[in-house]
Structures are given as C-alpha cells and as structure tokens.
Amino acid sequence: MTSVHELMDYAEVIERFDPVLGLEVHVELHTNTKMFCGCANVFGGEPNTQVCPTCLGMPGALPTLNGKAVESAIRIGLALNCEIAEWCRFARKNYFYPDMPKNFQTSQYDEPIAFNGYLDVTLDDGSLFRVEIERAHMEEDTGKSLHVGGSTGRIHGAEHSLLDYNRAGVPLIEIVTKTIEGTGERAPEVARAYVTALRDLLKALDVSDVRMDQGSLRCDANVSLMAKDATEFGTRTETKNVNSLRSVERAVRFEMTRQAALLASGGTITQETRHFDESTGGTSSGRTKETAEDYRYFPEPDLVPIAPSREWVEELRGTLPELPWERRKRVQDEWSLTDAELRDLVNAGAVDLVAATVDAGATHTEARSWWVSYLTKEANSRGVELSELAITPAQIARVIGLVNAGELTNKLAREVVTGVLEGEGEPEAVIEARGLKVVSDDSALEKAVDEALAAQPDVAAKIRDGKVAAAGAIVGAVMKATKGQADAKRVRELIIARCS
Amino acid sequence: MNPLIRSTAAELAAKIASREVSAVEVAQAHLDRIGEVDGAVNAFLHVDTEGALKAARKVDDDLAAGAHVGPLAGVPIALKDVLTTEGVPTTVGSKMLEGWVPPYDATVTRRLKEAGVVILGKTNMDEFAMGSSTENSAYGPTRNPWDLDRIPGGSGGGSAAALAAFQAPLSIGTDTGGSIRQPGAVTGTVGVKPTYGGVSRYGLVAFSSSLDQAGPCARTVLDAALLHEVIAGYDPMDSTSINAPVPPVVAAAREGASGDLSGVRVGVVTQFSGEGYQPGVLRSFEAAVAQLKQLGAEVVEVSCPSFDYALPAYYLIAPSEASSNLARFDAMRYGIRVGDDSTRSAEEVMSLTREAGFGPEVKRRIMIGTYALSSGYYDAYYGSAQKVRTLISRDFEAAFATVDVLVSPTTPTTAFPLGERTGDPMAMYKADLCTIPANLAGNAAMSLPSGLSDEDGLPVGLQIMAPALQDHRMYRVAAAYEVARDAALGAPVIQGVPQLAGAR
Ligand SMILES: [Zn+2]
C-alpha cells in the first residue's frame, strides 16, 4: 500500500505556518515482574510463556499493583520536575481488541501520579528549549498481534492473526507533553532532542531499557499547523510507529510538509492516526478518529487508591542519580570542554563511554577522539547505537595505552579495534592473530628507507639540502611499504639520519 | 433418609473428628441425597463425586494418622458456580463458559480445601450472578424446596436450596446486592455477606467488583460462623482485601447462644416497611423485634433516608462495572466461540459469541452499564450513583453512632412463584430493596429465618446489619435470636421443609 503525497517545500512551510507539537512517549519499565501480576517482565520470550490468569484476563483473576513500578513512576516524575499526586487511582479504559485480554486497559486517567513538570532539552546549537510536561501516568501494555498473510503486516488484508500475551501487563509509563509551540523551523529538531533527552534521563534513572528498536521506548508525535494569521490550533494528526530518534525528526518534518501542502491546496486535515514508514520516511493513514472513541473511563474497582506519603517521595528524590544535564555540566567543567566539544560528545551519545574510558586510564582527549569520531562512524555503518558496539571503554583505554607506548600506530590501533568489533577477542588477541606489531627493527626499516629514497631521488636531494619537511613523502612511502606497521616517528628519524 | 444429612456442620465435624463417622460416609450420604432430590431441585450444575470422596478420604486418613485437622474438616459443602475450581467446571450459570475448566482455584476454594472441607460440587445461579430468582441461569431454574413451584431466590438460589433440601450442610454464596441474603430468607436458611474485603474475591468471577462479596451459607448461625472463619482473612492476591484480623464471629455466635442481649442497641430501619411489603413478612419481622427486646436488647427506630435511593444507584453502579468486567468474554482465550469459520474477522466472532453466549438479563445490564458510563452521561448516571453511595455510607455511619446493629426484613415478600416476575425486571429488582444498602456501603449484613409468614407458610428472613469489620456483632444478635426463636416455635424453622417428592 503506497500513497503519494504532495509535499510543500520546508522553507515555505515555515514561512506560512507555525507548527504545533505534542509528544506522547510510552516507556516500558524494566521491573522484574509485570504491572499487576508476578509474571516475568523480559523481552523476547517464546510467545505466551510469560502469562498467568491475571495477565490473560481469566475469569475471577485480579490485579495487584507492582510497588516497584510505582516507585519508578514517582522517580520519573521527580526527574521531570513534576508534582507527585498525594492520592491517585487507576481507571479502566474500555475498548475491544483481541490483544488486550480484559478488553479494558488498566491505566491512569484523570488522576495521574505525576503532573505539571518540564524538561529542558539541548538543541544542536547548544541552546536550551523547555518542553513542558503535562503528566506522567502508569498503565499496562497490551499483548502483540501478528497479522499473517497480508502484504503490510497490518490487520487489513491478513488471513489470520496470532496473539502473544507475553507483553500484556508489562508496566508502562506514558509521558505526555503540553502543547509545544514556538519552535518554528526547529520543530523536528525539538521533537528529536526531546525524545533524546528523555531517553538519556530514563537511562540515567535505570528504570527502562529505553530501546526504541525493541519498543521499550515508543513515541507518538502529534503534529498540527497554524496558519500565520490563525488564532486557533489546526487539526492534528497522531503519528505512530516512530521507532528511532531520527524517525521522530523525519516524521514531524514529513507531517509538516504534507499538512502544509494539503492546507495550501484548500484541503482539510483529517484527525487521524498515521503510521510512519521507516523505508520511505513518509506517513500513511491509519484508523480515522472521526467519531472520537468513547473509552468509558471509570475508576478501577479492583485496585485501591495510591497515596504515596510525602516522606517516601522525598526519600525517592534522594535516590535520583546525577541527571544527564548535570553530568554534562560537570564533565564540561572538569575537562574544560568548549561548548562545541561538549555538543559533539553529547550528540554522539558518548558522555558515559568517554568517562568510563577516562576512568580506565586514558585522557579525555584521547578517549573522545576514539568515541566521538572513529567509533561513531563504526556504529553508524553498523546501524547500532554507540553503546551497543562490541567494545568496552576498558578495551579502548588499553588500545590507547599501546599507542602511547609506541607498540601500535594509530592506523594499527584502528585495525585492532575493528578486530575487537568483529568479535575476534581482546585487543591483545587481535594483535597476535592479525600480526599487528609495530616494525621497530631498525635494519628492516633502514632497508625500506633506502629503497624509498632511491625511488624518489629528487625528494632525497631536497632533504639533503635541509628541507626536512619534504621527508613526509618518504615517510609515507615507507609506511606504505611496511603496510603501516612502522613507527612513523622512528622512520622520520632514520630518513634524517640517512640524508645528513 | 440418612439422618446424617439433617445434622449441622458443627455436629458433623465433631462426629468426624471423634471418628464416630467417617468423612467418606458423610460425603456419600450427601452425594446420595443429591442423587435422590436434585432432579426436582436443580441446585447443582456439577457434582464432583470423585473429588468429594477423595477429599473426604484424605480427612479420614489424616485423622487415622493422628494429624490435627481444622474445625470443619470432612464437612461437605456446595460451592456457588461463580468461584473457580481447578480442574472442575465453572460456568457462572452462563452458556458463555460452558465447558470451561479453570486452571486455578479461587482463594475461597483453596482455603476450603486446606481446611479439609469437602466440596460436593457447584451450585446453580442466575447467569453472572444477575438476578433474584435463579431463573436467569442458562441451565434451568433451581426450585425452592419449600414449594417446588416457587423461586429459591437469587442469584445464589442453588446454594440456598442445597441447604434447604439437605443436600449439603454448608454452602458458599456471593452477594452483590443480596444474592446470599435474599435466597437465605426465602429458603429458611442463614446467609451472611461479610464486610467488603473480609473474604478474598480472587477467583470470584466478577459481576460488580466494588460490591461482590463471597460469604457463608448454612442452616444455623454457628455453622455460618465456623465457615466464615475458614474462608475469611487477608489475601495478597486481592488488593481490596482488608489486612486486619478476621472478626471473632465463632466466639460471638457462641456468646450469643447464651441468650442474653442486654446492653445491645438494635436499630429498626424505618425505610423498610409499608407499601410493597407483604403483611405476613412485616408481622414476622415485628415478632422478631419483640423477641430481641425480650432478650434484653434496647430497640430504637432509625431513619436512613438515603436508602430510598439505593436501588436506582445500585442499578447504575453494578451494571456499569459489569459492562466492563464482562468485556473479557470475547471467545479469544476461553469459553465458547461462535462463528469462527475462517471467513469472519475476530471482531465478528467476538460479536457472534457474545450474542449467543449471554442471556437477556446479562445483555440488558451490559447495555445499561455501557450507557451509564458513556461520555456525556457519566456524571448524570455513574457519577450521581457514586454520590448516593456516599450518602448511604453516611446514613450507616450516623445510625451506627447510636446503635450496634440495624435490623429489617431481608426481602419484602416470601418466595414468589416461578415465572411471576421474569417479564418484569423492575418487580424482580425490588426483591433486593432491603439488602442493597449494605453492598453499597460495604458493611456486614446477614439474613436468618424469623419463622414462616402466617398467610402463606413460607419462610421469612430477618436481616441484621453491622458496621464494617464488626461482623461479630450481628452473629451475636443472630445466635441469641435463633435460640429464642426455636424455643418459641418449638423447632428450628428449617425442620418445616416438606419431604421432597422422589426422596426416600
Ligand atoms: Zn501474569
């Protein structure tokens, strides 16, 4: 199913419209057990192996609240500068869907556990943008439907569907922003920066795996446009299936250009759910919300109200770790980084990795040069997060140590790292197996130097005339001849000695 | 007739414990009785002969080995089919769950088993506990042993009729708006709705979560108390379960049996009389109040004006919760499945299954509840009903500030003829007029026989209500009254049940 959309040039969109955003992020908590039962909460088990009467919604089964999930919700609320409810309840959101065992979702409705907060997010140029938080509330995840036989993997056109209830009842926190206005052309960037900041925050709190690719962090992006002379918000669409940080940015940008083109041609925006397509970068219409679904919310009678004591809330406030922005500030001060250097470090998602490499003995300059440039490129080409690369900060620190000791050249060091990334073992094992030793035997080097000088007599003459800078060409030739396994510094010394 | 089946649970327990009779003999006597009379009564939906005898044998073996057993070990019981039983069918009186065998025990079931109580089988009920006559069962109505052409009350008609037909000395009911007490009243038996949260709801197939409460049914107050203490108590599997000691109901029943109620203040609820009340019921009630005075109780009239709104509030709250609780019956994971011929969508199969699986009263309540919760109507209906609920709680609080217990007739009339009210839901709903306030407020309430109505010779129930967690208060009053009533009538009311046709 492909659909072709008229898109407006982005600059023109910004000239004619103000974008308005609303972001809803669902976070799966990595508690040991599910929200309302004792089933294990782990990703990727055999279908329907992590289930019990409660999370299957069997007759007579009842929910009991996971205290750890409440604790995580409060800590998230506090980190988002929210107020924590003194008394709140769960409600039932009633609708029929086969992957929802009870045909209602136990969720918080008008009484969220945390509300009225904000998150300051850093944009690419280092400036801060404050995103206000409406609420963070607790709810349970649904099971998963696998639609078999259709072309799109969606229910439409499928021959049959399989249901996996392992995910049913996994604790979720839904974090909803207030309306985000005033971003102008930076709307897509703000959206991405917000989800990035939220992800880093949740990781620091150690409450979730925050893996967008596995669905433990999911973002729904509400986008609408206001014509420059308008006084009311436009109709919004809600884009789902946005499974990476980059996709958040792309999806918002796409919706802006699609809606703008539609509005400019006299069309109207349909309030609907749209699906983001990773391969095309576009969105397509999902179910239309012409008549708003009536969820018939009412307080969940099977659970008692939650009344977190103020003492407990303060105790939890005391357990908040150093938050990502605080950590960044401290790192910048400690390492005397420029704003640009810090930004590169943060954008690469390398703060913790560099810090760990420094802890393992490297200098921050050395560590940054590895993580922010070389390893970031490696991660991109492999399509994984930097932190998912199969190499540890301690291993990088050891490689740096070997370079400093003259046992590896930078080029060789990169090869060692590649070997580690390829799963060839510890750096030392890679060096051994690949024979990546620096050639420090002067007689072998002298032979190579002599050959290089003989091959380029004009350069040799210049060096003999005292133009030492010309030695670079000979160093290059020697390095090439020794397949990079020579110590460039020693080669240079030998050249100068030969020509003097 | 084996005389064992006329014994009380307390007597049976003593005889079994002293090994005067074996638990197997006792179980067999009751299984035989079920075989003889249940064709006429239809109290049971499922009889677990094998399971019962096995459980009885275990008690006998334990006793033979000198093991310590609980106070009701070896005593048979009939379980309302709304409580799950591992490996034994549970239908909730509905076609929807025909053939469903739960993989887990309700907490009540588990506690009974652990106490050595012998489960004979599962009793008939109005579908999903919705009804006051057991005529809404998908498996045919239960008949009242006092008059087989009359209703045994509902929704727990099977559990009450099993007692009156001497098929079991004990049974378990559940009470959402009177489903333990009203059947108790019309069958001349004792039925107790404990304080909400006093007995775990885990494994009780929900009708209305904030109102449902399982409780003991028996032929005597002491038997009910003994059973109450077996099934009650905190359960971490039920968030609404109260984490507090079980009220000392057995001690209270024994204390009450001494027959002295001096110092006890009894309030007569003035709202529960007048139009719609059968004169014979009111006369029986007045005699009961006079009896309480003779026992030394101080009797005063108490007005609870909000009780007038209890019935309409109930018929918004209970259906609202039911509409959500019953959503899970969708053919996806258990129960019947209709129309799954590989041409229809899941949504169509859900719809066809619910159409075929639910009876008319269940559908009526799902529709009422769905409507009451709809946006735009929520405040007017569900919201207002919750406010009434608060007012009713306040009325109870005010009343219990001046009296220890409240009394009223349990139900406005004696057992009505089968079919009389099936076409008139409002008339049917009125059977629960007096019982509903205690469900809405969550406090304890019970019914015990106050004799027979002088105009039709059918049993009348006396309702006693106590504050939350003060269940023992009503047991004390009930036990005292029971002794005095039996003395006045010359025999327990239950002895008046006619011989059932077909019974030897
Ligand atoms: Zn579970």
Short mmCIF file of C-alpha atoms and ligand atoms in Angstrom, two decimals, chain A residues 34 37-39 50-56 168, ligand 1:
data_model
loop_
_atom_site.label_atom_id
_atom_site.label_comp_id
_atom_site.label_asym_id
_atom_site.label_seq_id
_atom_site.Cartn_x
_atom_site.Cartn_y
_atom_site.Cartn_z
CA LYS A 34 4.64 -7.17 35.29
CA CYS A 37 0.92 -9.92 38.38
CA GLY A 38 4.04 -11.92 39.18
CA CYS A 39 4.93 -12.86 35.60
CA GLN A 50 5.15 -15.32 30.45
CA VAL A 51 1.48 -15.37 31.29
CA CYS A 52 -0.84 -16.18 34.19
CA PRO A 53 -4.58 -15.95 34.92
CA THR A 54 -4.28 -12.24 35.76
CA CYS A 55 -2.44 -11.05 32.65
CA LEU A 56 -4.55 -13.35 30.47
CA ALA A 168 0.29 -7.94 28.19
ZN ZN C 1 0.81 -12.64 34.57
#
